[in-house]
C-alpha cells in the first residue's frame, strides 16, 4: 500500500484511521477491508464507533495478505487469524488495528499522542 494512500486519509490533528472489516458468509474467503477517517472530537459524544484490537504480532516470516481499499497488504499470520475470527457473516465491523491504521514509517510516539494513549500500549510494556 502506498504512502500517498495513507497520507491522504488523515484530515486533521484530531483524526485517526480505522479499519472497516467487510462481512462475508464464507469464512475462508479473502479478507476485505476499507480504511476510513474518524474524528476524535466526535468520539466525546459517547458513541461506540470502533473496537481496538489487541493481539500478539507474532512471527513475520509467514505473512498473509488482506485487501485494504482494493490494495494488497501483507500482515502477520496472527493478525490474519484474528480478522478471520472477528469477521461477521452479515455486518461490518469497525476496528482500530495498529499494524494497519498507523503508517509504520512515521513516529509511533507521535501517533500515540494523537490517540491519547500511553506509549506502553504500542511497546508491549
PDB file of C-alpha atoms in Angstrom:
ATOM      1  CA  UNK A   1       0.000   0.000   0.000  1.00  0.00           C
ATOM      2  CA  UNK A   2       1.432   3.374  -0.931  1.00  0.00           C
ATOM      3  CA  UNK A   3       2.414   6.222   1.374  1.00  0.00           C
ATOM      4  CA  UNK A   4       0.129   8.523  -0.632  1.00  0.00           C
ATOM      5  CA  UNK A   5      -2.857   6.330   0.216  1.00  0.00           C
ATOM      6  CA  UNK A   6      -2.111   6.590   3.936  1.00  0.00           C
ATOM      7  CA  UNK A   7      -1.359  10.313   3.988  1.00  0.00           C
ATOM      8  CA  UNK A   8      -4.489  11.181   2.024  1.00  0.00           C
ATOM      9  CA  UNK A   9      -6.639   9.648   4.740  1.00  0.00           C
ATOM     10  CA  UNK A  10      -5.635  11.916   7.601  1.00  0.00           C
ATOM     11  CA  UNK A  11      -7.717  15.060   7.579  1.00  0.00           C
ATOM     12  CA  UNK A  12      -6.561  16.791  10.751  1.00  0.00           C
ATOM     13  CA  UNK A  13      -4.702  16.562  14.049  1.00  0.00           C
ATOM     14  CA  UNK A  14      -7.722  15.034  15.783  1.00  0.00           C
ATOM     15  CA  UNK A  15      -8.280  12.288  13.212  1.00  0.00           C
ATOM     16  CA  UNK A  16      -7.276   8.646  13.300  1.00  0.00           C
ATOM     17  CA  UNK A  17      -7.596   5.853  10.770  1.00  0.00           C
ATOM     18  CA  UNK A  18      -9.992   2.990  11.382  1.00  0.00           C
ATOM     19  CA  UNK A  19     -10.403  -0.298   9.575  1.00  0.00           C
ATOM     20  CA  UNK A  20     -13.801  -1.398   8.296  1.00  0.00           C
ATOM     21  CA  UNK A  21     -13.790  -5.214   8.198  1.00  0.00           C
ATOM     22  CA  UNK A  22     -16.231  -6.251   5.498  1.00  0.00           C
ATOM     23  CA  UNK A  23     -18.585  -9.180   6.165  1.00  0.00           C
ATOM     24  CA  UNK A  24     -18.582 -12.419   4.220  1.00  0.00           C
ATOM     25  CA  UNK A  25     -20.659 -15.578   4.542  1.00  0.00           C
ATOM     26  CA  UNK A  26     -17.697 -17.782   3.611  1.00  0.00           C
ATOM     27  CA  UNK A  27     -15.216 -17.989   6.499  1.00  0.00           C
ATOM     28  CA  UNK A  28     -12.440 -18.953   4.071  1.00  0.00           C
ATOM     29  CA  UNK A  29     -12.993 -16.012   1.682  1.00  0.00           C
ATOM     30  CA  UNK A  30     -10.214 -13.417   1.371  1.00  0.00           C
ATOM     31  CA  UNK A  31     -10.350 -10.663   3.970  1.00  0.00           C
ATOM     32  CA  UNK A  32     -11.531  -7.339   2.549  1.00  0.00           C
ATOM     33  CA  UNK A  33     -11.298  -4.060   4.447  1.00  0.00           C
ATOM     34  CA  UNK A  34     -11.558  -0.319   3.971  1.00  0.00           C
ATOM     35  CA  UNK A  35      -9.634   2.464   5.710  1.00  0.00           C
ATOM     36  CA  UNK A  36     -11.607   5.433   6.949  1.00  0.00           C
ATOM     37  CA  UNK A  37     -11.046   8.575   8.994  1.00  0.00           C
ATOM     38  CA  UNK A  38     -12.548   9.162  12.401  1.00  0.00           C
ATOM     39  CA  UNK A  39     -12.572  12.449  14.299  1.00  0.00           C
ATOM     40  CA  UNK A  40     -11.609  12.096  17.952  1.00  0.00           C
ATOM     41  CA  UNK A  41     -13.627  15.236  18.682  1.00  0.00           C
ATOM     42  CA  UNK A  42     -16.796  13.368  17.735  1.00  0.00           C
ATOM     43  CA  UNK A  43     -15.818  10.456  19.999  1.00  0.00           C
ATOM     44  CA  UNK A  44     -16.582  12.588  23.034  1.00  0.00           C
ATOM     45  CA  UNK A  45     -20.294  12.268  22.243  1.00  0.00           C
ATOM     46  CA  UNK A  46     -20.278   8.857  23.917  1.00  0.00           C
ATOM     47  CA  UNK A  47     -20.862   6.794  20.801  1.00  0.00           C
ATOM     48  CA  UNK A  48     -19.455   3.312  20.387  1.00  0.00           C
ATOM     49  CA  UNK A  49     -17.867   3.548  16.971  1.00  0.00           C
ATOM     50  CA  UNK A  50     -14.909   1.183  16.979  1.00  0.00           C
ATOM     51  CA  UNK A  51     -13.101  -1.562  18.848  1.00  0.00           C
ATOM     52  CA  UNK A  52      -9.342  -1.628  19.403  1.00  0.00           C
ATOM     53  CA  UNK A  53      -7.823  -4.986  18.510  1.00  0.00           C
ATOM     54  CA  UNK A  54      -5.101  -6.185  20.868  1.00  0.00           C
ATOM     55  CA  UNK A  55      -3.076  -9.146  19.648  1.00  0.00           C
ATOM     56  CA  UNK A  56       0.446 -10.557  19.567  1.00  0.00           C
ATOM     57  CA  UNK A  57       2.074  -9.580  16.270  1.00  0.00           C
ATOM     58  CA  UNK A  58       3.812 -12.946  16.065  1.00  0.00           C
ATOM     59  CA  UNK A  59       6.333 -14.119  13.509  1.00  0.00           C
ATOM     60  CA  UNK A  60       6.594 -12.058  10.339  1.00  0.00           C
ATOM     61  CA  UNK A  61       8.307 -14.870   8.401  1.00  0.00           C
ATOM     62  CA  UNK A  62       4.995 -16.213   7.083  1.00  0.00           C
ATOM     63  CA  UNK A  63       2.988 -13.131   6.029  1.00  0.00           C
ATOM     64  CA  UNK A  64      -0.603 -13.346   4.871  1.00  0.00           C
ATOM     65  CA  UNK A  65      -2.425 -10.949   2.574  1.00  0.00           C
ATOM     66  CA  UNK A  66      -5.547  -8.896   3.154  1.00  0.00           C
ATOM     67  CA  UNK A  67      -7.225  -6.386   0.867  1.00  0.00           C
ATOM     68  CA  UNK A  68      -7.424  -2.789   2.103  1.00  0.00           C
ATOM     69  CA  UNK A  69      -9.252  -0.451  -0.259  1.00  0.00           C
ATOM     70  CA  UNK A  70      -8.606  -2.992  -3.029  1.00  0.00           C
ATOM     71  CA  UNK A  71      -4.831  -2.896  -2.421  1.00  0.00           C
ATOM     72  CA  UNK A  72      -2.958  -5.915  -1.108  1.00  0.00           C
ATOM     73  CA  UNK A  73      -1.384  -5.562   2.333  1.00  0.00           C
ATOM     74  CA  UNK A  74       0.879  -8.140   3.987  1.00  0.00           C
ATOM     75  CA  UNK A  75       0.073  -8.813   7.634  1.00  0.00           C
ATOM     76  CA  UNK A  76       1.242 -11.364  10.169  1.00  0.00           C
ATOM     77  CA  UNK A  77      -0.489 -14.722  10.373  1.00  0.00           C
ATOM     78  CA  UNK A  78      -1.746 -13.777  13.857  1.00  0.00           C
ATOM     79  CA  UNK A  79      -3.469 -10.635  12.591  1.00  0.00           C
ATOM     80  CA  UNK A  80      -4.937 -12.528   9.654  1.00  0.00           C
ATOM     81  CA  UNK A  81      -6.315 -15.175  12.026  1.00  0.00           C
ATOM     82  CA  UNK A  82      -7.774 -12.516  14.344  1.00  0.00           C
ATOM     83  CA  UNK A  83      -9.509 -10.709  11.482  1.00  0.00           C
ATOM     84  CA  UNK A  84     -10.846 -14.019  10.161  1.00  0.00           C
ATOM     85  CA  UNK A  85     -12.386 -14.829  13.532  1.00  0.00           C
ATOM     86  CA  UNK A  86     -13.771 -11.324  14.056  1.00  0.00           C
ATOM     87  CA  UNK A  87     -15.377 -11.078  10.624  1.00  0.00           C
ATOM     88  CA  UNK A  88     -19.151 -11.363  10.772  1.00  0.00           C
ATOM     89  CA  UNK A  89     -21.267 -13.083   8.131  1.00  0.00           C
ATOM     90  CA  UNK A  90     -23.515 -10.073   7.539  1.00  0.00           C
ATOM     91  CA  UNK A  91     -22.354  -6.998   9.492  1.00  0.00           C
ATOM     92  CA  UNK A  92     -19.376  -4.690   9.052  1.00  0.00           C
ATOM     93  CA  UNK A  93     -17.042  -4.339  11.999  1.00  0.00           C
ATOM     94  CA  UNK A  94     -15.085  -1.152  12.709  1.00  0.00           C
ATOM     95  CA  UNK A  95     -11.667  -1.739  14.273  1.00  0.00           C
ATOM     96  CA  UNK A  96      -8.514   0.107  15.227  1.00  0.00           C
ATOM     97  CA  UNK A  97      -5.604  -2.196  14.373  1.00  0.00           C
ATOM     98  CA  UNK A  98      -2.140  -0.764  14.927  1.00  0.00           C
ATOM     99  CA  UNK A  99      -0.427  -2.640  12.077  1.00  0.00           C
ATOM    100  CA  UNK A 100      -2.919  -1.260   9.556  1.00  0.00           C
ATOM    101  CA  UNK A 101      -4.153   2.051  10.964  1.00  0.00           C
ATOM    102  CA  UNK A 102      -0.732   3.525  11.768  1.00  0.00           C
ATOM    103  CA  UNK A 103       1.578   4.278   8.872  1.00  0.00           C
ATOM    104  CA  UNK A 104       4.556   2.367  10.228  1.00  0.00           C
ATOM    105  CA  UNK A 105       7.252   4.601   8.726  1.00  0.00           C
ATOM    106  CA  UNK A 106       6.055   7.507  10.874  1.00  0.00           C
ATOM    107  CA  UNK A 107       6.800   8.046  14.535  1.00  0.00           C
ATOM    108  CA  UNK A 108       4.660   5.758  16.683  1.00  0.00           C
ATOM    109  CA  UNK A 109       5.011   8.034  19.677  1.00  0.00           C
ATOM    110  CA  UNK A 110       3.594  10.989  17.734  1.00  0.00           C
ATOM    111  CA  UNK A 111       0.589   8.898  16.726  1.00  0.00           C
ATOM    112  CA  UNK A 112       0.156   7.669  20.320  1.00  0.00           C
ATOM    113  CA  UNK A 113      -0.105  11.253  21.494  1.00  0.00           C
ATOM    114  CA  UNK A 114      -2.765  11.843  18.875  1.00  0.00           C
ATOM    115  CA  UNK A 115      -4.669   8.831  20.188  1.00  0.00           C
ATOM    116  CA  UNK A 116      -4.090   9.965  23.773  1.00  0.00           C
ATOM    117  CA  UNK A 117      -2.620   6.560  24.583  1.00  0.00           C
ATOM    118  CA  UNK A 118       0.467   5.839  26.603  1.00  0.00           C
ATOM    119  CA  UNK A 119       3.402   4.510  24.620  1.00  0.00           C
ATOM    120  CA  UNK A 120       3.255   1.330  26.689  1.00  0.00           C
ATOM    121  CA  UNK A 121       0.278   0.232  24.589  1.00  0.00           C
ATOM    122  CA  UNK A 122       2.422   0.024  21.462  1.00  0.00           C
ATOM    123  CA  UNK A 123       5.624  -1.198  23.029  1.00  0.00           C
ATOM    124  CA  UNK A 124       4.018  -4.074  24.936  1.00  0.00           C
ATOM    125  CA  UNK A 125       5.138  -2.887  28.387  1.00  0.00           C
TER     126      UNK A 125
END
